Amino acid sequence: MLTDQPTTQNFWIFKVSDSSAYPDDPNRVYVFDNTHSIHVRPGDEFLYLHKGPRTYEFAGAGLVKQISSRRAHANERRNSRVKRIFTAHLDSVIDFDLPYDISPARKLGRQNRLKLGLPADVNTIGWSISIPRLSYEQFVTLVDAALRNCSADSNTIQQLPKVVDDTSSWHIDNRKATITVRGHLDAFRRTVLKRHSHQCLVCGTQLSSVLEAAHIRKYSVDPANRANPANGICLCRYCHAAFDAGDIQIMPDGKLNTLTSVDSLDAVANYHFTRVTTAMRKDWLRGVNLEFLEERARGLA
């Protein structure tokens, strides 16, 4: 799920290589010159892209806290166009302990490109320059893919937020950095899916690629419960869309209400909405705030 796009931010790829012309301090500063993008501003966000002979992978993400600049020294002028050196001072950085591989030289990298819809030659979408600019949607898609790649291995998620029984940890402020928000939502998703044994509460599918954590109280109207696991249920994309549209309601007793009678539904909808019994679904609702479900059914959530 995408959150509202910040109106004043830009999103960038910061490329890092072993032969960097300037001495970057990982997770603290990123150094570039005026021949690259000089439009990076405080409040912008970035993805680290490690680039090497056989390495092309996203390794982290964070926020630009401050930009400073100075005149380039003689030994820093790679060419006559280099006039100034810029330093991006970084904050809210999350390292992906399991980097997200998109190298065209490796099978995994090619598979990940396919999942993301990236072309074989990313230069065709403007990634040939040192600091490519991303749209908000591209940034969120890449960050979410990298976070889920980490969370697939329980040994690589120490830096990601932990969902605990502390109401202060459930609140997601719209002013937080996108990478922080996505980290909290990934933790929310992991907790909800694990609680429901990675199974859609409506149709029962366990196909991991289509499972999502759906909010009962809508994300847009209840910031205090955006990361509250009790405000989430595991649904597949089909059932999630139907739930958000109000075509189906999940009742506190496990009953599934449909907008129209099951007999009048098409075969696809009928198949999805009749696979799980009321008793099974009631058992799966353990850990869910039933008052939230009741509110939702009454149209109040």
C-alpha positions as a printed NumPy array, in Angstrom:
array([[  0.   ,   0.   ,   0.   ],
       [  1.32 ,   3.412,  -0.966],
       [  0.993,   6.268,   1.485],
       [  0.361,   9.846,   0.415],
       [  3.266,  11.259,  -1.564],
       [  5.255,  13.989,   0.194],
       [  4.877,  17.237,  -1.729],
       [  8.335,  18.734,  -1.181],
       [ 10.622,  15.712,  -1.486],
       [ 12.713,  14.273,  -4.263],
       [ 13.871,  10.663,  -4.363],
       [ 17.294,   9.604,  -5.635],
       [ 19.601,   6.69 ,  -6.253],
       [ 23.011,   7.325,  -4.693],
       [ 25.47 ,   5.101,  -6.532],
       [ 28.434,   3.791,  -4.554],
       [ 31.429,   2.06 ,  -6.135],
       [ 34.884,   0.939,  -5.043],
       [ 36.394,   3.579,  -7.298],
       [ 34.449,   6.512,  -5.895],
       [ 36.14 ,   9.811,  -6.736],
       [ 35.298,  11.234,  -3.305],
       [ 35.625,   9.807,   0.242],
       [ 32.087,   8.887,   1.257],
       [ 31.438,   8.035,   4.905],
       [ 28.828,   5.254,   4.693],
       [ 25.5  ,   6.159,   6.306],
       [ 26.807,   9.57 ,   7.343],
       [ 27.713,  11.546,   4.207],
       [ 27.522,  11.135,   0.445],
       [ 29.838,  13.293,  -1.663],
       [ 29.304,  14.396,  -5.27 ],
       [ 30.186,  17.297,  -7.541],
       [ 28.348,  19.785,  -9.718],
       [ 28.594,  17.583, -12.817],
       [ 26.038,  15.277, -11.18 ],
       [ 22.713,  16.355,  -9.725],
       [ 22.949,  19.602,  -7.787],
       [ 19.243,  19.538,  -6.986],
       [ 19.525,  17.247,  -3.964],
       [ 17.97 ,  19.079,  -1.023],
       [ 17.443,  18.586,   2.709],
       [ 14.404,  16.358,   3.217],
       [ 15.053,  14.324,   0.067],
       [ 15.399,  10.551,   0.366],
       [ 17.691,   8.07 ,  -1.339],
       [ 18.482,   4.455,  -2.047],
       [ 22.09 ,   3.24 ,  -1.964],
       [ 23.002,   1.32 ,  -5.123],
       [ 26.293,  -0.549,  -4.826],
       [ 27.879,  -0.858,  -8.239],
       [ 30.831,  -3.079,  -9.161],
       [ 32.078,  -5.385, -11.927],
       [ 29.496,  -8.047, -10.951],
       [ 27.646,  -6.156,  -8.232],
       [ 24.505,  -4.128,  -8.788],
       [ 22.357,  -4.166,  -5.669],
       [ 20.391,  -1.908,  -3.351],
       [ 22.097,  -1.866,   0.048],
       [ 20.207,   0.714,   2.101],
       [ 18.082,   3.84 ,   2.159],
       [ 17.764,   7.015,   4.15 ],
       [ 17.102,  10.733,   4.41 ],
       [ 19.19 ,  13.764,   3.421],
       [ 19.38 ,  15.931,   6.534],
       [ 21.607,  18.732,   5.247],
       [ 23.599,  19.786,   2.166],
       [ 26.932,  21.598,   2.32 ],
       [ 29.217,  22.653,  -0.535],
       [ 32.688,  24.009,  -1.16 ],
       [ 34.977,  24.861,  -4.037],
       [ 36.671,  21.818,  -5.592],
       [ 40.372,  21.362,  -4.912],
       [ 42.696,  20.924,  -7.854],
       [ 43.115,  17.166,  -7.265],
       [ 39.32 ,  16.726,  -7.204],
       [ 38.705,  18.136, -10.651],
       [ 38.196,  14.99 , -12.659],
       [ 37.53 ,  17.251, -15.624],
       [ 37.252,  20.937, -16.366],
       [ 33.538,  20.994, -15.571],
       [ 34.038,  20.155, -11.878],
       [ 33.73 ,  23.405,  -9.927],
       [ 32.115,  22.541,  -6.581],
       [ 31.943,  19.575,  -4.214],
       [ 28.641,  18.842,  -2.477],
       [ 28.187,  16.784,   0.688],
       [ 24.835,  15.266,   1.606],
       [ 24.675,  14.706,   5.385],
       [ 22.487,  11.665,   6.006],
       [ 19.939,  10.596,   8.616],
       [ 17.404,   7.793,   9.287],
       [ 19.535,   5.332,   7.311],
       [ 18.516,   1.667,   7.207],
       [ 21.03 ,  -0.887,   5.922],
       [ 19.621,  -3.848,   4.03 ],
       [ 21.614,  -6.634,   5.672],
       [ 20.568,  -8.787,   2.738],
       [ 21.173,  -6.483,  -0.268],
       [ 18.567,  -6.557,  -3.034],
       [ 20.31 ,  -7.857,  -6.137],
       [ 19.319,  -6.442,  -9.545],
       [ 22.524,  -7.373, -11.378],
       [ 21.898,  -8.426, -15.   ],
       [ 24.943, -10.719, -14.66 ],
       [ 23.244, -12.984, -12.109],
       [ 20.11 , -15.092, -12.293],
       [ 18.706, -13.685,  -9.033],
       [ 19.292, -10.145, -10.244],
       [ 17.466, -10.846, -13.501],
       [ 14.582, -12.434, -11.601],
       [ 14.303,  -9.418,  -9.308],
       [ 14.326,  -7.052, -12.284],
       [ 11.46 ,  -9.015, -13.758],
       [  9.48 ,  -8.792, -10.494],
       [ 10.039,  -5.02 , -10.384],
       [  9.252,  -4.498, -14.059],
       [ 12.738,  -3.096, -14.7  ],
       [ 14.149,  -3.377, -18.227],
       [ 17.262,  -5.42 , -18.978],
       [ 19.05 ,  -2.14 , -19.668],
       [ 18.184,   0.327, -16.886],
       [ 19.994,   3.061, -18.796],
       [ 16.852,   3.281, -20.93 ],
       [ 14.969,   4.625, -17.884],
       [ 17.608,   7.198, -16.984],
       [ 19.785,   5.249, -14.559],
       [ 22.999,   5.856, -16.51 ],
       [ 23.776,   9.08 , -14.621],
       [ 25.46 ,   9.018, -11.213],
       [ 22.432,  10.245,  -9.236],
       [ 19.245,   9.136, -11.006],
       [ 15.968,  10.609,  -9.843],
       [ 13.055,   8.328,  -8.931],
       [  9.345,   8.94 ,  -8.715],
       [  7.735,   8.399,  -5.327],
       [  6.042,   5.248,  -6.623],
       [  9.364,   3.853,  -7.901],
       [ 11.087,   4.642,  -4.604],
       [  8.401,   2.937,  -2.497],
       [  8.328,  -0.112,  -4.794],
       [ 12.098,  -0.548,  -4.551],
       [ 12.222,   0.038,  -0.776],
       [  9.369,  -2.407,  -0.133],
       [ 11.021,  -5.067,  -2.295],
       [ 14.303,  -4.653,  -0.433],
       [ 12.623,  -4.755,   3.001],
       [ 10.667,  -7.891,   2.145],
       [ 13.846,  -9.455,   0.83 ],
       [ 15.418,  -8.848,   4.257],
       [ 12.397, -10.006,   6.241],
       [ 12.313, -13.286,   4.298],
       [ 15.368, -14.221,   6.387],
       [ 14.747, -13.874,  10.128],
       [ 18.466, -13.38 ,  10.721],
       [ 18.64 , -10.149,   8.709],
       [ 15.944,  -7.921,  10.17 ],
       [ 17.564,  -6.609,  13.343],
       [ 17.523,  -3.022,  12.098],
       [ 13.872,  -3.036,  11.082],
       [ 11.205,  -1.839,  13.537],
       [  9.76 ,  -4.383,  15.946],
       [  6.003,  -4.31 ,  16.513],
       [  5.421,  -4.471,  20.269],
       [  2.494,  -3.976,  22.623],
       [  3.25 ,  -0.292,  22.971],
       [  0.696,   2.084,  21.493],
       [  3.361,   4.7  ,  20.841],
       [  5.026,   2.328,  18.355],
       [  1.804,   1.97 ,  16.358],
       [  1.53 ,   5.642,  15.446],
       [  2.874,   6.616,  12.017],
       [  3.196,  10.353,  11.555],
       [  2.841,  11.729,   8.027],
       [  5.978,  13.789,   8.654],
       [  8.215,  10.755,   9.129],
       [ 10.725,   9.835,   6.443],
       [  9.329,   7.482,   3.815],
       [ 11.977,   4.86 ,   4.594],
       [ 10.93 ,   4.956,   8.279],
       [  7.25 ,   4.621,   7.372],
       [  7.925,   1.715,   5.01 ],
       [ 10.017,   0.009,   7.697],
       [  7.179,   0.223,  10.222],
       [  4.651,  -0.997,   7.658],
       [  6.894,  -3.915,   6.745],
       [  7.07 ,  -4.869,  10.439],
       [  3.264,  -4.553,  10.635],
       [  2.879,  -6.772,   7.566],
       [  5.272,  -9.431,   8.868],
       [  3.474,  -9.597,  12.214],
       [ -0.02 ,  -9.807,  10.708],
       [  0.865, -12.463,   8.124],
       [  2.719, -14.585,  10.67 ],
       [ -0.198, -14.384,  13.119],
       [ -2.565, -15.689,  10.431],
       [ -0.127, -18.412,   9.301],
       [  0.301, -16.676,   5.941],
       [ -3.246, -17.466,   4.884],
       [ -5.971, -15.219,   3.452],
       [ -8.836, -14.952,   5.942],
       [-11.414, -14.867,   3.156],
       [-10.334, -17.41 ,   0.534],
       [ -7.597, -19.3  ,   2.38 ],
       [ -4.835, -18.98 ,  -0.221],
       [ -1.272, -19.307,   1.05 ],
       [  0.422, -17.994,  -2.094],
       [  2.926, -15.592,  -0.538],
       [  3.247, -13.344,  -3.579],
       [ -0.394, -12.216,  -3.301],
       [ -0.747, -11.927,   0.5  ],
       [ -1.081,  -8.478,   2.08 ],
       [ -1.791,  -6.98 ,   5.496],
       [ -5.08 ,  -5.095,   5.2  ],
       [ -5.98 ,  -2.326,   7.638],
       [ -9.372,  -2.595,   9.335],
       [ -9.442,   1.026,  10.456],
       [ -8.317,   2.803,   7.302],
       [ -4.727,   3.987,   7.127],
       [ -5.777,   7.475,   6.03 ],
       [ -8.047,   8.155,   9.001],
       [ -6.331,   6.515,  11.984],
       [ -2.595,   7.363,  12.265],
       [ -2.498,   6.009,  15.839],
       [ -3.213,   2.445,  14.66 ],
       [ -1.366,   2.345,  11.348],
       [  1.18 ,  -0.153,  12.677],
       [ -1.071,  -1.853,  15.252],
       [ -1.162,  -5.598,  14.43 ],
       [ -4.66 ,  -5.816,  15.959],
       [ -5.777,  -3.424,  13.214],
       [ -4.597,  -5.79 ,  10.494],
       [ -5.83 ,  -8.944,   8.805],
       [ -4.146, -11.127,   6.196],
       [ -5.905, -10.975,   2.831],
       [ -4.907, -11.787,  -0.721],
       [ -4.933,  -8.921,  -3.214],
       [ -8.311,  -9.94 ,  -4.648],
       [-10.024, -10.169,  -1.265],
       [ -8.206,  -7.054,  -0.015],
       [ -9.63 ,  -5.013,  -2.905],
       [-13.114,  -6.378,  -2.221],
       [-12.759,  -5.627,   1.513],
       [-11.601,  -2.035,   0.909],
       [-14.413,  -1.461,  -1.59 ],
       [-17.012,  -2.69 ,   0.907],
       [-18.057,  -5.605,  -1.293],
       [-17.402,  -7.932,   1.647],
       [-17.507,  -7.532,   5.412],
       [-15.746,  -9.738,   7.937],
       [-17.816,  -9.972,  11.1  ],
       [-16.425, -10.496,  14.627],
       [-17.977, -13.975,  14.746],
       [-16.124, -14.98 ,  11.556],
       [-19.103, -14.665,   9.243],
       [-18.457, -13.19 ,   5.796],
       [-21.119, -10.812,   4.511],
       [-21.242,  -9.989,   0.811],
       [-22.767,  -6.924,  -0.805],
       [-24.978,  -9.181,  -2.931],
       [-26.07 , -12.782,  -2.442],
       [-23.456, -15.415,  -3.17 ],
       [-25.732, -16.979,  -5.774],
       [-25.62 , -13.789,  -7.876],
       [-21.818, -13.465,  -7.819],
       [-19.666, -14.485, -10.761],
       [-17.728, -17.733, -10.542],
       [-14.442, -16.094,  -9.515],
       [-15.972, -14.105,  -6.646],
       [-18.086, -17.062,  -5.577],
       [-14.987, -19.256,  -5.406],
       [-13.074, -16.741,  -3.267],
       [-15.904, -16.016,  -0.848],
       [-16.992, -19.605,  -0.12 ],
       [-13.685, -21.385,   0.504],
       [-13.419, -20.703,   4.244],
       [-16.08 , -21.618,   6.803],
       [-17.324, -19.199,   9.457],
       [-15.89 , -21.426,  12.2  ],
       [-12.458, -21.506,  10.55 ],
       [-12.398, -17.744,  10.091],
       [-13.502, -17.087,  13.677],
       [-10.575, -19.193,  14.891],
       [ -8.204, -17.229,  12.621],
       [ -9.381, -13.899,  14.078],
       [ -7.408, -14.387,  17.261],
       [ -5.278, -11.296,  17.858],
       [ -7.582,  -9.037,  15.822],
       [ -9.425,  -6.16 ,  17.49 ],
       [-13.034,  -7.325,  17.073],
       [-14.382,  -3.868,  17.955],
       [-12.546,  -2.515,  14.9  ],
       [-14.261,  -5.154,  12.746],
       [-17.636,  -4.243,  14.229],
       [-16.987,  -0.543,  13.497],
       [-15.995,  -1.419,   9.955],
       [-19.169,  -3.41 ,   9.427],
       [-21.22 ,  -0.437,  10.626],
       [-19.347,   1.833,   8.248],
       [-17.617,   3.775,  11.042],
       [-13.976,   2.664,  10.574]])
